[in-house]
PDB file of C-alpha atoms in Angstrom:
ATOM      1  CA  MET U 907       0.158   0.154  -0.159  1.00  0.00           C
ATOM      2  CA  CYS U 908       1.752   2.942  -0.575  1.00  0.00           C
ATOM      3  CA  PRO U 909       2.121   5.678   2.437  1.00  0.00           C
ATOM      4  CA  VAL U 910       0.480   8.904   1.394  1.00  0.00           C
ATOM      5  CA  LYS U 911      -2.687   6.726   0.532  1.00  0.00           C
ATOM      6  CA  ALA U 912      -2.258   4.463   4.230  1.00  0.00           C
ATOM      7  CA  LEU U 913      -1.272   8.307   6.565  1.00  0.00           C
ATOM      8  CA  LEU U 914      -3.079   9.913   4.281  1.00  0.00           C
ATOM      9  CA  GLY U 915      -5.905   8.980   3.169  1.00  0.00           C
ATOM     10  CA  ILE U 916      -4.921  10.440  -0.468  1.00  0.00           C
ATOM     11  CA  ASP U 917      -4.523   9.261  -3.786  1.00  0.00           C
ATOM     12  CA  CYS U 918      -0.679  10.425  -4.110  1.00  0.00           C
ATOM     13  CA  PRO U 919       0.691  10.427  -8.347  1.00  0.00           C
ATOM     14  CA  GLY U 920       2.005   7.425  -8.711  1.00  0.00           C
ATOM     15  CA  CYS U 921      -1.279   5.743  -6.802  1.00  0.00           C
ATOM     16  CA  GLY U 922      -2.232   3.094  -9.007  1.00  0.00           C
ATOM     17  CA  SER U 923       0.777   2.796 -10.441  1.00  0.00           C
ATOM     18  CA  LEU U 924       2.243  -0.592 -10.508  1.00  0.00           C
ATOM     19  CA  ARG U 925      -1.753  -2.195 -11.678  1.00  0.00           C
ATOM     20  CA  MET U 926      -1.586   0.591 -15.293  1.00  0.00           C
ATOM     21  CA  LEU U 927       1.483  -1.206 -16.101  1.00  0.00           C
ATOM     22  CA  TYR U 928      -0.003  -4.774 -14.843  1.00  0.00           C
ATOM     23  CA  CYS U 929      -2.593  -3.701 -17.525  1.00  0.00           C
ATOM     24  CA  LEU U 930      -0.954  -2.229 -19.752  1.00  0.00           C
ATOM     25  CA  LEU U 931       1.587  -5.725 -20.464  1.00  0.00           C
ATOM     26  CA  HIS U 932      -2.356  -7.359 -20.337  1.00  0.00           C
ATOM     27  CA  GLY U 933      -3.286  -5.121 -23.668  1.00  0.00           C
ATOM     28  CA  ASP U 934      -6.056  -3.555 -21.769  1.00  0.00           C
ATOM     29  CA  LEU U 935      -5.088  -0.142 -22.295  1.00  0.00           C
ATOM     30  CA  TRP U 936      -9.128   1.399 -20.628  1.00  0.00           C
ATOM     31  CA  ALA U 937      -8.248  -0.567 -17.542  1.00  0.00           C
ATOM     32  CA  ALA U 938      -4.403   1.420 -17.301  1.00  0.00           C
ATOM     33  CA  VAL U 939      -6.107   4.308 -18.068  1.00  0.00           C
ATOM     34  CA  ARG U 940      -8.451   4.117 -15.751  1.00  0.00           C
ATOM     35  CA  PHE U 941      -5.577   3.282 -12.905  1.00  0.00           C
ATOM     36  CA  ASN U 942      -3.302   5.916 -13.935  1.00  0.00           C
ATOM     37  CA  ALA U 943      -3.243   8.236 -16.501  1.00  0.00           C
ATOM     38  CA  LEU U 944       0.234  10.718 -15.878  1.00  0.00           C
ATOM     39  CA  GLY U 945       1.612   7.306 -15.337  1.00  0.00           C
ATOM     40  CA  LEU U 946       0.631   5.849 -18.646  1.00  0.00           C
ATOM     41  CA  VAL U 947       1.775   9.351 -20.457  1.00  0.00           C
ATOM     42  CA  ALA U 948       4.350   9.417 -18.464  1.00  0.00           C
ATOM     43  CA  VAL U 949       6.072   5.228 -19.920  1.00  0.00           C
ATOM     44  CA  VAL U 950       5.035   7.098 -23.425  1.00  0.00           C
ATOM     45  CA  LEU U 951       7.830   9.843 -23.310  1.00  0.00           C
ATOM     46  CA  LEU U 952      10.006   7.579 -20.877  1.00  0.00           C
ATOM     47  CA  VAL U 953       9.854   4.361 -23.849  1.00  0.00           C
ATOM     48  CA  TRP U 954       9.797   7.726 -26.429  1.00  0.00           C
ATOM     49  CA  ALA U 955      12.984   8.716 -24.441  1.00  0.00           C
ATOM     50  CA  TYR U 956      14.946   5.244 -24.591  1.00  0.00           C
ATOM     51  CA  VAL U 957      14.316   4.942 -28.206  1.00  0.00           C
ATOM     52  CA  ALA U 958      14.980   8.495 -29.379  1.00  0.00           C
ATOM     53  CA  TRP U 959      18.531   7.842 -26.776  1.00  0.00           C
ATOM     54  CA  THR U 960      19.297   4.280 -28.438  1.00  0.00           C
ATOM     55  CA  TYR U 961      18.479   5.641 -31.990  1.00  0.00           C
ATOM     56  CA  GLY U 962      21.363   8.549 -30.964  1.00  0.00           C
ATOM     57  CA  ARG U 963      24.018   5.824 -29.860  1.00  0.00           C
ATOM     58  CA  LEU U 964      23.610   3.430 -32.934  1.00  0.00           C
ATOM     59  CA  ALA U 965      23.327   6.443 -35.475  1.00  0.00           C
ATOM     60  CA  GLY U 966      26.840   8.648 -33.227  1.00  0.00           C
ATOM     61  CA  ARG U 967      25.198  11.311 -32.880  1.00  0.00           C
ATOM     62  CA  ARG U 968      23.352  13.321 -30.355  1.00  0.00           C
ATOM     63  CA  ILE U 969      19.183  12.893 -30.862  1.00  0.00           C
ATOM     64  CA  LEU U 970      17.239  15.424 -28.912  1.00  0.00           C
ATOM     65  CA  SER U 971      14.195  14.903 -27.695  1.00  0.00           C
ATOM     66  CA  TRP U 972      11.381  16.063 -25.450  1.00  0.00           C
ATOM     67  CA  GLN U 973      14.454  16.012 -21.466  1.00  0.00           C
ATOM     68  CA  HIS U 974      16.759  17.460 -22.899  1.00  0.00           C
ATOM     69  CA  TYR U 975      14.074  20.979 -23.286  1.00  0.00           C
ATOM     70  CA  ARG U 976      14.557  23.303 -20.143  1.00  0.00           C
ATOM     71  CA  TRP U 977      10.604  23.585 -19.896  1.00  0.00           C
ATOM     72  CA  ALA U 978      10.416  19.219 -19.572  1.00  0.00           C
ATOM     73  CA  ALA U 979      11.376  19.397 -16.079  1.00  0.00           C
ATOM     74  CA  PRO U 980       9.205  21.943 -14.757  1.00  0.00           C
ATOM     75  CA  VAL U 981       6.586  21.120 -16.453  1.00  0.00           C
ATOM     76  CA  THR U 982       5.966  17.686 -15.467  1.00  0.00           C
ATOM     77  CA  LEU U 983       6.395  18.649 -11.416  1.00  0.00           C
ATOM     78  CA  VAL U 984       3.085  21.127 -13.180  1.00  0.00           C
ATOM     79  CA  LEU U 985       1.587  18.032 -14.251  1.00  0.00           C
ATOM     80  CA  ALA U 986       2.631  15.531 -11.212  1.00  0.00           C
ATOM     81  CA  LEU U 987       0.908  18.643  -8.779  1.00  0.00           C
ATOM     82  CA  ALA U 988      -1.801  18.940 -10.349  1.00  0.00           C
ATOM     83  CA  TRP U 989      -2.281  15.528 -11.672  1.00  0.00           C
ATOM     84  CA  PHE U 990      -1.840  14.954  -7.606  1.00  0.00           C
ATOM     85  CA  VAL U 991      -5.199  17.859  -6.808  1.00  0.00           C
ATOM     86  CA  VAL U 992      -7.568  16.260  -9.624  1.00  0.00           C
ATOM     87  CA  ARG U 993      -7.580  13.150  -8.465  1.00  0.00           C
ATOM     88  CA  ASN U 994      -8.216  13.701  -5.076  1.00  0.00           C
ATOM     89  CA  LEU U 995     -11.049  15.972  -5.388  1.00  0.00           C
ATOM     90  CA  GLY U 996     -14.583  15.114  -4.234  1.00  0.00           C
ATOM     91  CA  PHE U 997     -16.978  16.472  -7.245  1.00  0.00           C
ATOM     92  CA  GLY U 998     -17.825  15.669 -10.842  1.00  0.00           C
ATOM     93  CA  PRO U 999     -16.151  12.721 -12.081  1.00  0.00           C
ATOM     94  CA  PHE U1000     -12.946  13.481  -9.954  1.00  0.00           C
ATOM     95  CA  PRO U1001     -13.546  10.449  -7.728  1.00  0.00           C
ATOM     96  CA  ALA U1002     -13.731   7.763 -10.701  1.00  0.00           C
ATOM     97  CA  LEU U1003      -9.786   8.634 -10.658  1.00  0.00           C
ATOM     98  CA  TYR U1004      -9.770   6.540  -7.318  1.00  0.00           C
ATOM     99  CA  VAL U1005      -7.963   4.101  -7.367  1.00  0.00           C
TER     100      VAL U1005
END
């Protein structure tokens, strides 16, 4: 169990990530989105970065990808904080994001 959920009773940005990966590896994309949509986006971006890095190593030159831009770290932090807040809102469609 997640320490944040155990101590505070709220979902952290990473809650549901293991279930998301399990569903993704078994081909259930919609369940993966249900468990952790931002985690799924992070997995896609990390695979993209790894493929770009691997291609750059094979080609013998540096390939620029999203993580080389100056705005990558602040945008990632803002998205994680926004996901933390949105998935814990108790009104509208947001309770469907609870894990």
